[in-house]
Coordinates of C-alpha atoms in Angstrom, one line a residue:
M1 CA 24.6 -24.8 -26.8
P2 CA 21.1 -23.9 -28.1
A3 CA 18.3 -23.4 -25.7
I4 CA 16.2 -26.5 -25.1
S5 CA 12.7 -26.7 -23.7
L6 CA 12.7 -27.8 -20.1
S7 CA 10.2 -30.5 -20.9
S8 CA 12.1 -32.1 -23.7
S9 CA 14.6 -34.9 -23.7
L10 CA 17.1 -35.6 -26.4
H11 CA 18.0 -39.2 -27.5
F12 CA 21.4 -40.1 -28.9
P13 CA 23.0 -43.3 -30.2
A14 CA 25.1 -45.1 -27.6
N15 CA 28.4 -44.5 -29.3
L16 CA 27.8 -40.7 -29.3
L17 CA 27.1 -40.9 -25.6
E18 CA 30.4 -42.8 -25.1
K19 CA 32.2 -39.9 -26.9
L20 CA 30.4 -37.3 -24.8
E21 CA 31.2 -39.1 -21.6
T22 CA 34.9 -39.3 -22.5
Q23 CA 35.2 -35.7 -23.5
F24 CA 32.9 -33.9 -21.1
F25 CA 31.6 -36.0 -18.2
R26 CA 34.7 -36.9 -16.2
K27 CA 32.8 -35.3 -13.4
S28 CA 29.2 -35.8 -12.5
C29 CA 28.1 -32.8 -14.4
L30 CA 29.5 -30.0 -16.6
Q31 CA 28.2 -26.4 -16.8
F32 CA 27.5 -24.6 -20.0
K33 CA 26.2 -21.1 -20.8
S34 CA 24.1 -20.7 -23.9
N35 CA 23.8 -17.8 -26.3
Q36 CA 20.6 -16.9 -24.5
N37 CA 22.3 -16.6 -21.1
L38 CA 20.7 -19.9 -19.9
Q39 CA 23.0 -22.0 -17.8
S40 CA 22.4 -25.7 -18.0
V41 CA 23.5 -28.8 -16.2
L42 CA 23.8 -32.0 -18.3
L43 CA 23.2 -35.1 -16.3
F44 CA 23.2 -38.7 -17.5
K45 CA 20.1 -40.5 -16.4
E46 CA 18.7 -44.0 -17.0
K47 CA 22.2 -45.5 -17.7
R48 CA 23.1 -42.8 -20.2
S49 CA 20.2 -43.6 -22.5
F50 CA 19.4 -39.9 -22.9
I51 CA 20.4 -36.5 -21.8
S52 CA 18.1 -34.4 -19.7
V53 CA 18.5 -30.7 -19.7
L54 CA 17.5 -28.9 -16.5
A55 CA 17.6 -25.2 -16.4
K56 CA 19.1 -23.0 -13.7
G57 CA 20.0 -19.4 -13.2
T58 CA 18.5 -16.8 -15.4
F59 CA 15.2 -17.6 -17.2
K60 CA 13.3 -16.0 -20.0
K61 CA 9.6 -15.3 -19.7
N62 CA 8.6 -17.9 -22.3
Q63 CA 10.4 -20.7 -20.7
E64 CA 8.6 -23.5 -18.9
C65 CA 8.7 -23.8 -15.2
I66 CA 9.2 -27.4 -14.3
V67 CA 7.6 -27.1 -10.9
D68 CA 3.9 -28.1 -11.0
L69 CA 2.4 -24.8 -10.0
K70 CA -1.0 -25.7 -11.4
N71 CA -1.5 -28.9 -9.4
R72 CA 0.6 -27.6 -6.5
K73 CA 2.8 -30.6 -6.0
G74 CA 6.4 -31.0 -4.9
W75 CA 9.0 -29.8 -2.5
I76 CA 10.1 -26.2 -2.6
H77 CA 13.1 -24.9 -0.6
F78 CA 13.4 -21.1 0.1
V79 CA 16.9 -19.7 0.6
G80 CA 16.8 -16.5 2.6
V81 CA 13.4 -17.4 4.0
G82 CA 13.7 -15.1 7.0
G83 CA 13.1 -12.0 4.9
C84 CA 9.6 -10.4 4.7
G85 CA 9.3 -11.1 0.9
L86 CA 10.5 -14.7 0.7
S87 CA 8.7 -15.7 3.9
A88 CA 5.4 -14.6 2.4
L89 CA 6.0 -16.7 -0.7
A90 CA 6.9 -19.7 1.5
V91 CA 3.7 -19.3 3.5
L92 CA 1.6 -19.1 0.3
A93 CA 3.3 -22.2 -1.0
L94 CA 2.4 -24.1 2.1
K95 CA -1.2 -22.9 1.8
Q96 CA -1.3 -24.1 -1.8
G97 CA -0.2 -27.6 -0.8
F98 CA 3.5 -27.7 -1.5
E99 CA 6.0 -29.2 0.9
V100 CA 8.1 -26.3 2.1
S101 CA 11.5 -25.9 3.7
G102 CA 13.8 -22.9 4.1
S103 CA 17.0 -21.6 5.5
D104 CA 18.5 -18.3 6.7
L105 CA 21.5 -17.1 8.6
M106 CA 19.5 -16.1 11.6
W107 CA 15.9 -16.5 12.9
S108 CA 13.4 -13.8 12.2
S109 CA 9.9 -13.2 13.5
Y110 CA 8.5 -14.0 10.0
M111 CA 9.7 -17.6 10.5
D112 CA 7.6 -18.2 13.6
G113 CA 4.3 -18.5 11.8
L114 CA 6.0 -20.3 8.9
Q115 CA 7.3 -23.0 11.2
A116 CA 4.0 -23.3 13.1
A117 CA 2.3 -23.9 9.7
G118 CA 4.5 -26.9 8.9
A119 CA 7.6 -25.6 7.1
C120 CA 10.9 -27.3 7.9
L121 CA 13.3 -24.4 8.7
H122 CA 17.1 -24.3 9.2
I123 CA 19.4 -21.7 10.7
G124 CA 22.5 -21.5 8.6
H125 CA 23.1 -22.6 5.0
S126 CA 24.2 -26.2 4.4
I127 CA 23.9 -28.9 1.7
S128 CA 22.2 -31.1 4.3
N129 CA 19.2 -28.7 4.3
I130 CA 18.3 -29.8 0.7
Q131 CA 19.2 -33.5 0.9
R132 CA 17.0 -36.3 2.2
N133 CA 16.8 -40.1 2.1
N134 CA 20.6 -40.6 2.0
E135 CA 21.0 -38.0 -0.7
S136 CA 18.5 -39.6 -3.0
R137 CA 15.8 -36.9 -2.7
F138 CA 16.2 -33.2 -3.4
P139 CA 13.8 -30.3 -3.7
D140 CA 11.9 -29.8 -6.9
A141 CA 13.0 -26.2 -6.9
L142 CA 15.0 -23.6 -4.9
V143 CA 13.7 -20.1 -4.6
I144 CA 16.2 -17.5 -3.5
S145 CA 16.0 -13.9 -2.4
S146 CA 17.9 -11.1 -4.1
A147 CA 20.4 -11.0 -1.3
I148 CA 21.6 -14.6 -1.8
P149 CA 24.9 -14.9 -3.7
Q150 CA 25.4 -17.4 -6.5
D151 CA 28.1 -19.2 -4.5
N152 CA 25.8 -20.0 -1.7
V153 CA 26.4 -23.7 -0.8
E154 CA 22.8 -24.7 -1.1
V155 CA 22.5 -23.0 -4.5
L156 CA 25.7 -24.7 -5.7
R157 CA 24.6 -28.1 -4.5
A158 CA 21.1 -27.7 -6.1
K159 CA 22.7 -26.8 -9.4
S160 CA 25.1 -29.7 -9.3
V161 CA 22.3 -32.2 -9.1
G162 CA 20.0 -30.5 -11.6
V163 CA 17.6 -28.8 -9.2
P164 CA 16.3 -25.6 -10.8
V165 CA 17.1 -22.4 -8.9
Y166 CA 14.8 -19.4 -9.3
K167 CA 15.3 -15.9 -8.1
R168 CA 12.3 -14.3 -6.4
D169 CA 11.4 -12.2 -9.4
Y170 CA 11.1 -15.2 -11.8
W171 CA 9.1 -17.2 -9.2
L172 CA 6.7 -14.3 -8.8
A173 CA 6.3 -14.0 -12.5
K174 CA 5.4 -17.7 -12.9
L175 CA 3.2 -17.6 -9.8
T176 CA 1.1 -14.7 -11.0
E177 CA 1.0 -15.1 -14.8
N178 CA -2.4 -16.7 -15.0
F179 CA -4.1 -14.3 -12.5
N180 CA -5.6 -10.8 -12.7
L181 CA -2.6 -9.2 -11.1
V182 CA -2.6 -5.9 -9.1
A183 CA 0.9 -4.7 -8.2
G184 CA 1.9 -1.9 -5.8
K185 CA 3.7 -1.0 -2.6
A186 CA 3.0 -2.5 0.8
Q187 CA 0.6 0.0 2.4
S188 CA -1.6 0.3 -0.6
T189 CA -1.7 -3.4 -1.5
S190 CA -2.4 -4.5 2.1
M191 CA -5.3 -2.0 2.4
L192 CA -6.6 -3.1 -1.0
A193 CA -6.4 -6.9 -0.2
Y194 CA -8.2 -6.3 3.1
V195 CA -11.0 -4.4 1.5
L196 CA -11.4 -6.8 -1.4
K197 CA -11.5 -9.7 1.0
A198 CA -14.1 -7.9 3.2
I199 CA -16.4 -7.4 0.2
G200 CA -16.3 -11.0 -0.6
D201 CA -13.6 -11.4 -3.2
D202 CA -11.8 -14.8 -3.1
L203 CA -8.5 -13.3 -3.8
T204 CA -4.8 -14.3 -3.3
A205 CA -2.5 -11.7 -1.8
V206 CA 1.2 -11.5 -0.9
V207 CA 2.5 -8.5 1.1
G208 CA 6.0 -8.2 2.5
A209 CA 4.8 -7.0 5.9
H210 CA 2.7 -8.3 8.7
V211 CA -0.9 -7.3 8.5
P212 CA -2.7 -8.1 11.8
Q213 CA -6.1 -8.4 10.0
F214 CA -4.8 -11.1 7.6
P215 CA -5.4 -14.6 9.1
D216 CA -1.9 -15.7 8.0
G217 CA -0.1 -12.5 8.7
N218 CA 1.3 -11.5 5.3
I219 CA -0.7 -13.6 2.8
I220 CA -4.2 -14.4 1.8
S221 CA -4.7 -17.7 0.0
G222 CA -7.8 -17.8 -2.2
G223 CA -9.2 -19.5 -5.3
G224 CA -10.3 -16.5 -7.3
Q225 CA -8.7 -14.7 -10.2
N226 CA -7.5 -11.6 -8.4
F227 CA -3.9 -11.6 -7.1
I228 CA -2.7 -8.6 -5.1
L229 CA 1.0 -8.4 -4.8
E230 CA 3.5 -6.0 -3.1
A231 CA 6.0 -5.4 -5.9
D232 CA 9.1 -3.2 -5.8
E233 CA 11.9 -2.0 -7.9
Y234 CA 14.7 -3.6 -5.8
D235 CA 17.0 -5.5 -8.1
G236 CA 14.5 -5.0 -10.9
C237 CA 12.2 -7.6 -9.2
F238 CA 9.0 -6.3 -10.7
L239 CA 10.1 -6.4 -14.3
G240 CA 9.0 -9.9 -14.8
L241 CA 5.4 -9.2 -13.8
S242 CA 2.5 -8.5 -16.2
P243 CA 0.0 -6.6 -14.1
H244 CA -3.6 -5.8 -15.0
V245 CA -3.4 -2.9 -12.6
A246 CA -0.2 -1.2 -11.5
I247 CA -0.5 1.2 -8.6
V248 CA 2.3 3.8 -8.4
T249 CA 2.2 5.8 -5.2
N250 CA 5.6 7.6 -5.5
L251 CA 9.0 7.5 -7.2
D252 CA 11.8 7.8 -4.6
W253 CA 15.4 7.0 -4.9
E254 CA 15.4 4.5 -2.0
H255 CA 17.7 1.7 -3.0
V256 CA 20.8 3.7 -3.6
D257 CA 22.9 0.5 -3.5
I258 CA 21.1 -0.7 -6.6
F259 CA 20.3 2.5 -8.6
E260 CA 22.8 5.2 -9.5
D261 CA 20.4 8.1 -9.2
E262 CA 16.8 9.2 -9.5
E263 CA 16.9 8.9 -13.2
A264 CA 17.8 5.3 -13.0
V265 CA 14.8 4.7 -10.8
K266 CA 12.6 6.5 -13.2
S267 CA 14.0 4.5 -16.1
I268 CA 13.2 1.1 -14.4
F269 CA 9.7 2.3 -13.5
K270 CA 9.0 3.2 -17.2
K271 CA 10.1 -0.3 -18.1
F272 CA 7.7 -1.7 -15.5
L273 CA 4.8 0.3 -16.9
K274 CA 5.4 -1.3 -20.3
Q275 CA 4.6 -4.6 -18.7
I276 CA 0.9 -3.6 -17.9
K277 CA -1.4 -5.8 -19.9
K278 CA -3.3 -4.3 -22.8
G279 CA -6.6 -2.9 -21.5
G280 CA -5.2 -2.7 -18.0
Y281 CA -4.8 0.3 -15.7
L282 CA -2.1 2.6 -14.3
I283 CA -3.4 4.1 -11.1
I284 CA -0.9 6.8 -10.2
C285 CA -0.6 9.5 -7.5
G286 CA -0.8 12.8 -9.4
D287 CA 0.5 14.7 -6.3
S288 CA 3.9 13.0 -6.4
V289 CA 6.3 14.9 -8.7
G290 CA 8.3 11.7 -9.3
A291 CA 5.3 9.5 -10.1
R292 CA 3.8 12.2 -12.3
S293 CA 7.0 12.4 -14.3
L294 CA 6.4 8.9 -15.6
L295 CA 3.5 10.4 -17.6
N296 CA 5.6 12.9 -19.5
G297 CA 5.2 12.3 -23.1
T298 CA 2.3 9.9 -22.5
K299 CA -1.1 10.8 -23.8
Q300 CA -3.4 10.4 -20.9
V301 CA -6.9 9.1 -21.6
I302 CA -9.2 8.8 -18.7
G303 CA -12.9 7.9 -18.2
S304 CA -15.7 10.0 -19.5
E305 CA -17.1 12.8 -17.5
H306 CA -20.1 10.9 -16.5
S307 CA -18.4 7.7 -15.4
C308 CA -16.4 9.1 -12.5
G309 CA -13.3 7.3 -13.6
L310 CA -14.9 4.1 -15.0
P311 CA -14.5 4.0 -18.8
S312 CA -17.9 3.4 -20.3
N313 CA -16.4 1.1 -23.1
P314 CA -13.9 -1.5 -22.0
S315 CA -12.3 -1.5 -25.4
A316 CA -12.0 2.2 -25.7
D317 CA -10.1 5.1 -24.1
L318 CA -6.7 3.4 -24.1
C319 CA -3.6 5.5 -23.9
E320 CA -0.8 5.1 -26.4
N321 CA 0.6 2.3 -24.3
N322 CA -2.6 0.4 -24.4
Y323 CA -3.6 0.9 -20.8
R324 CA -5.8 3.5 -19.0
V325 CA -4.4 6.1 -16.7
I326 CA -6.3 7.1 -13.5
T327 CA -4.8 9.7 -11.2
Y328 CA -5.5 10.3 -7.6
G329 CA -4.4 12.7 -4.9
I330 CA -5.4 15.7 -2.7
S331 CA -5.3 18.1 -5.6
S332 CA -8.5 18.6 -7.5
T333 CA -6.5 18.2 -10.8
N334 CA -6.6 14.4 -10.1
E335 CA -9.5 12.3 -11.2
W336 CA -10.0 10.9 -7.7
H337 CA -9.3 13.3 -5.0
A338 CA -9.9 14.2 -1.3
E339 CA -11.3 17.4 0.0
S340 CA -11.4 18.8 3.5
V341 CA -8.9 16.3 5.0
R342 CA -8.9 16.6 8.8
P343 CA -8.0 14.5 11.8
N344 CA -10.7 12.5 13.6
S345 CA -11.3 11.1 17.0
L346 CA -10.2 7.6 15.9
G347 CA -6.6 8.9 15.4
G348 CA -7.1 8.8 11.7
S349 CA -8.4 11.1 9.0
D350 CA -11.8 12.1 7.6
Y351 CA -12.2 13.5 4.1
I352 CA -14.7 14.1 1.3
L353 CA -14.2 11.7 -1.6
C354 CA -14.6 13.4 -5.0
C355 CA -14.4 12.2 -8.5
R356 CA -13.6 14.8 -11.1
G357 CA -14.8 17.5 -8.8
C358 CA -18.0 15.8 -7.9
P359 CA -18.4 15.0 -4.1
L360 CA -19.5 11.3 -3.7
A361 CA -19.0 10.3 0.0
D362 CA -17.6 11.1 3.4
I363 CA -14.7 8.7 4.2
S364 CA -13.4 8.0 7.7
L365 CA -10.1 6.2 8.3
Q366 CA -8.7 5.0 11.7
I367 CA -5.1 5.1 10.5
P368 CA -3.3 8.4 10.5
G369 CA -1.5 10.5 7.9
V370 CA -2.1 12.1 4.6
Y371 CA -0.3 9.2 3.0
N372 CA -3.0 6.9 4.2
V373 CA -5.6 9.2 2.7
L374 CA -3.7 8.8 -0.6
N375 CA -3.5 5.0 -0.2
S376 CA -7.3 4.9 0.4
L377 CA -7.9 6.9 -2.8
A378 CA -5.7 4.4 -4.7
V379 CA -7.7 1.5 -3.2
I380 CA -11.0 3.1 -4.2
A381 CA -9.9 3.7 -7.8
T382 CA -8.5 0.1 -8.0
V383 CA -11.5 -1.7 -6.6
L384 CA -13.9 0.2 -8.9
T385 CA -11.8 -0.9 -11.9
L386 CA -11.9 -4.5 -10.7
V387 CA -15.4 -4.9 -9.4
G388 CA -17.1 -1.6 -9.9
D389 CA -20.5 -1.3 -11.5
Q390 CA -21.4 2.1 -13.0
G391 CA -25.0 1.4 -12.5
Q392 CA -24.4 0.9 -8.7
L393 CA -21.6 3.3 -8.1
K394 CA -23.1 4.7 -4.9
E395 CA -23.6 1.3 -3.4
S396 CA -20.1 0.3 -4.3
I397 CA -18.6 3.4 -2.7
D398 CA -20.8 2.9 0.4
C399 CA -19.4 -0.6 0.7
L400 CA -15.8 0.6 0.3
K401 CA -16.4 3.3 2.8
L402 CA -17.5 0.8 5.4
H403 CA -14.5 -1.5 5.1
L404 CA -11.9 1.3 4.6
G405 CA -13.0 2.5 8.0
K406 CA -12.3 -0.8 9.6
F407 CA -8.7 -1.3 8.3
R408 CA -6.2 -1.0 11.1
G409 CA -3.0 -0.9 9.0
I410 CA 0.2 -3.0 8.9
S411 CA 2.8 -3.7 11.5
R412 CA 5.6 -1.2 12.1
R413 CA 3.6 1.6 10.4
F414 CA 2.8 4.2 13.2
E415 CA 2.3 1.2 15.4
M416 CA 1.4 1.8 19.1
V417 CA 3.9 0.1 21.4
G418 CA 2.4 1.2 24.7
T419 CA 1.5 4.1 27.0
I420 CA 2.8 4.7 30.5
Y421 CA 2.6 7.8 32.6
G422 CA 2.3 10.6 30.1
C423 CA 4.6 8.8 27.6
H424 CA 3.1 7.4 24.4
I425 CA 5.5 5.1 22.5
Y426 CA 5.1 4.4 18.7
D427 CA 7.2 2.6 16.1
D428 CA 7.5 3.0 12.4
Y429 CA 9.5 1.4 9.6
A430 CA 10.3 4.7 7.9
H431 CA 13.9 4.7 6.6
H432 CA 13.8 7.2 3.7
P433 CA 13.5 11.0 4.0
T434 CA 10.1 11.0 2.3
E435 CA 8.8 8.4 4.7
V436 CA 10.3 10.1 7.8
R437 CA 8.7 13.4 6.8
A438 CA 5.3 11.8 6.2
V439 CA 5.2 9.8 9.5
L440 CA 6.2 12.9 11.5
Q441 CA 3.5 14.9 9.9
A442 CA 1.0 12.1 10.9
A443 CA 2.4 12.2 14.5
R444 CA 2.1 16.0 14.7
Q445 CA -1.5 15.7 13.3
N446 CA -2.4 13.2 16.1
F447 CA -0.5 14.9 18.9
P448 CA -0.4 18.7 18.1
E449 CA 0.3 19.7 21.7
K450 CA 2.6 16.9 22.9
T451 CA 6.4 16.9 22.8
L452 CA 7.5 14.7 19.9
L453 CA 10.9 12.9 20.5
V454 CA 12.1 10.9 17.5
V455 CA 14.8 8.1 17.7
F456 CA 16.1 7.4 14.2
Q457 CA 18.4 4.6 13.2
P458 CA 19.9 5.1 9.7
H459 CA 19.6 2.1 7.5
T460 CA 22.7 1.2 5.4
Y461 CA 25.7 3.5 4.9
S462 CA 25.1 3.9 1.1
R463 CA 21.6 5.4 1.8
L464 CA 22.9 7.7 4.4
V465 CA 25.8 9.0 2.2
A466 CA 23.4 9.6 -0.8
L467 CA 20.5 11.1 1.2
K468 CA 22.2 12.7 4.2
D469 CA 21.1 16.3 3.3
D470 CA 17.5 15.1 2.7
F471 CA 17.5 13.3 6.0
A472 CA 18.7 16.4 7.7
M473 CA 15.7 18.3 6.5
A474 CA 13.1 15.6 7.2
F475 CA 12.8 16.0 11.0
S476 CA 11.3 19.5 11.2
D477 CA 8.1 18.4 12.8
A478 CA 9.9 16.8 15.8
D479 CA 10.8 18.7 19.0
K480 CA 13.9 16.6 19.6
V481 CA 15.8 13.9 17.6
V482 CA 18.1 11.1 18.7
I483 CA 20.3 9.6 16.0
T484 CA 21.8 6.1 16.6
E485 CA 24.6 4.3 14.8
V486 CA 23.9 3.0 11.3
Y487 CA 22.2 -0.4 10.9
A488 CA 24.6 -1.8 8.3
A489 CA 22.4 -4.6 7.0
R490 CA 24.2 -6.1 4.0
E491 CA 26.9 -3.5 3.8
R492 CA 30.4 -2.6 5.2
N493 CA 31.3 1.0 5.9
G494 CA 33.4 1.9 2.9
W495 CA 32.3 5.6 3.1
N496 CA 33.7 6.5 6.6
I497 CA 30.3 7.8 7.6
S498 CA 28.3 7.3 10.8
G499 CA 25.1 8.4 12.5
R500 CA 27.2 11.1 14.2
D501 CA 27.6 12.8 10.8
L502 CA 23.8 12.9 10.3
A503 CA 23.2 14.3 13.8
A504 CA 25.7 17.0 13.2
S505 CA 24.0 18.0 9.9
I506 CA 20.5 18.5 11.5
I507 CA 20.3 22.2 12.3
S508 CA 16.8 22.1 13.8
P509 CA 15.3 20.6 16.0
S510 CA 17.7 19.8 18.8
T511 CA 19.6 16.6 18.0
E512 CA 21.8 14.2 20.0
Y513 CA 23.9 11.3 18.8
I514 CA 23.7 8.1 21.0
S515 CA 25.4 5.2 19.2
S516 CA 24.0 2.1 20.9
L517 CA 20.3 1.3 21.3
G518 CA 20.9 0.1 24.9
N519 CA 22.2 3.5 25.8
V520 CA 19.2 5.1 24.1
V521 CA 16.8 3.1 26.3
D522 CA 18.8 3.9 29.5
K523 CA 18.9 7.6 28.8
L524 CA 15.2 7.9 27.8
T525 CA 14.2 5.9 30.9
V526 CA 16.0 8.4 33.2
Q527 CA 14.7 11.4 31.3
I528 CA 11.1 10.3 31.3
F529 CA 11.1 9.2 34.9
K530 CA 12.3 12.6 36.0
D531 CA 9.0 14.1 34.9
P532 CA 6.7 11.1 34.4
H533 CA 3.5 13.0 33.8
H534 CA 4.9 15.2 31.1
E535 CA 3.0 14.5 27.8
I536 CA 5.5 13.1 25.4
V537 CA 5.4 11.0 22.3
I538 CA 8.4 8.7 21.6
L539 CA 8.6 7.6 18.0
T540 CA 11.2 5.1 16.9
L541 CA 12.0 5.0 13.2
G542 CA 14.1 2.8 11.0
A543 CA 14.2 -0.5 9.0
G544 CA 16.8 -2.2 11.3
D545 CA 16.5 -3.4 14.9
I546 CA 15.3 0.0 16.2
N547 CA 11.9 -1.7 16.8
T548 CA 13.4 -3.2 20.0
V549 CA 13.8 0.2 21.7
G550 CA 10.1 0.8 22.3
P551 CA 9.3 -2.5 24.1
K552 CA 12.5 -2.3 26.2
L553 CA 11.8 1.3 27.1
L554 CA 8.2 0.5 28.1
Q555 CA 9.5 -2.5 30.2
E556 CA 12.0 -0.4 32.0
L557 CA 9.4 2.3 32.8
Q558 CA 7.0 -0.3 34.1
K559 CA 9.7 -1.7 36.4
R560 CA 10.3 1.7 37.8
L561 CA 6.6 2.2 38.3
Q562 CA 6.3 -1.1 40.2
N563 CA 9.3 -0.1 42.4
V564 CA 7.7 3.2 43.3
N565 CA 4.3 1.6 44.1
S566 CA 5.8 -1.3 46.2

């Protein structure tokens, strides 16, 4: 069946409709698959006077979205709304004036604020979640996360009644297509959105993590042209985007259940870079071997020597892919780079900002780690491409310096849980060897003389199998490591591997395997209470439910302290 515009209707003679009904419509609808991979549902409406074609499934970029995104009207239902990515889109839809509902298998912290803001949320998937007024009213669209299967009951019901179903990637593409889009990873985009908002930009931002300094947690809803989006390679989600600025911080083989190897990750990133709009920018970390490999074979053209990274002629200096390349990093070979990086009294880092070897300003951050120094460099380069004025470069950098110093980071990124006795408890989302290594370096930078005990919960069996040797080498900055059982997430253990195998492979430092999180809390409580004034940093790491360990440990230690004092 040929592809038909979603806005069009086809009119046929009555006798032809009789034949169609006899041959094809013995049920309420019949599914087709076109030669353009567009599934359709053909429904009779208005007493069979015409056929309306409503799309579902896979969409092409040039197809029309029937949801009124411009005037922000209608009811949108989000399936898998408890996840960080989809919950952010649901919050934004509420802020933009849509009626919002959603469902997930279990409640998550992301759903608290969403419900408080007015969304109708459901635990469990059921056709009743998308039916109202005695089955006479349905959502105008379903938006589903990458984890939702096509046989989900809500998805099947929506398709059967002609409600369009959009995967998150297509929804993001339609949502951002008329904006000045900046796409990157969570830490760089959250810092960027905060700084832009602080300097007065009326931007929109969607970040898949809680940002305490965002009024709505993980989104900013504005009326300007800039749209800041956390975009990632999982399931090829970012391939539908057309960014004006793409920020590439690194190139790690993280989603091993999606990509076969590092080359597959590199391949999909190269496809993403081809999506950058003509005249746009690629802002890339030149210190990352993986990220830098994306530039192989690409003629790099950067700003003139006197512009400190800002091309003097907006129509000139394009690379062969029609965008400008700006590099940043610690190394002086990068266009924007940091010199004399050192810890400060705020728990963060100070450094000298340089552009092409020219010192421009002293920057002070209150968030720790070299990786945050790199994120701040990416933010500086990005802001100056968006709002920078070469004639007032110093004033622009002074303004950036002020607000970068006020950014407090995002939740579960070296986040303080609490302090009791000589014990300092932190939590971090790190679940990849590169991230583990970076956060431990930051911890060692902040606490050079304290004992560093790391509790790590591996996330997914497939990742542990693929990266076990890299994980085994990532804990060198710790004094002791505790490995728990694997957080399975969406997987079953078809590899016959466990956290015990990782613990056994770590040669140094001293490592112990404790399978359950409850036993970890009990053992640490006893250990710390034996010598309560010993200066120790407990750092819990992982993308699962390891974040429950810190608060429970703090609570148990507080109980013991109360018992001693009573």
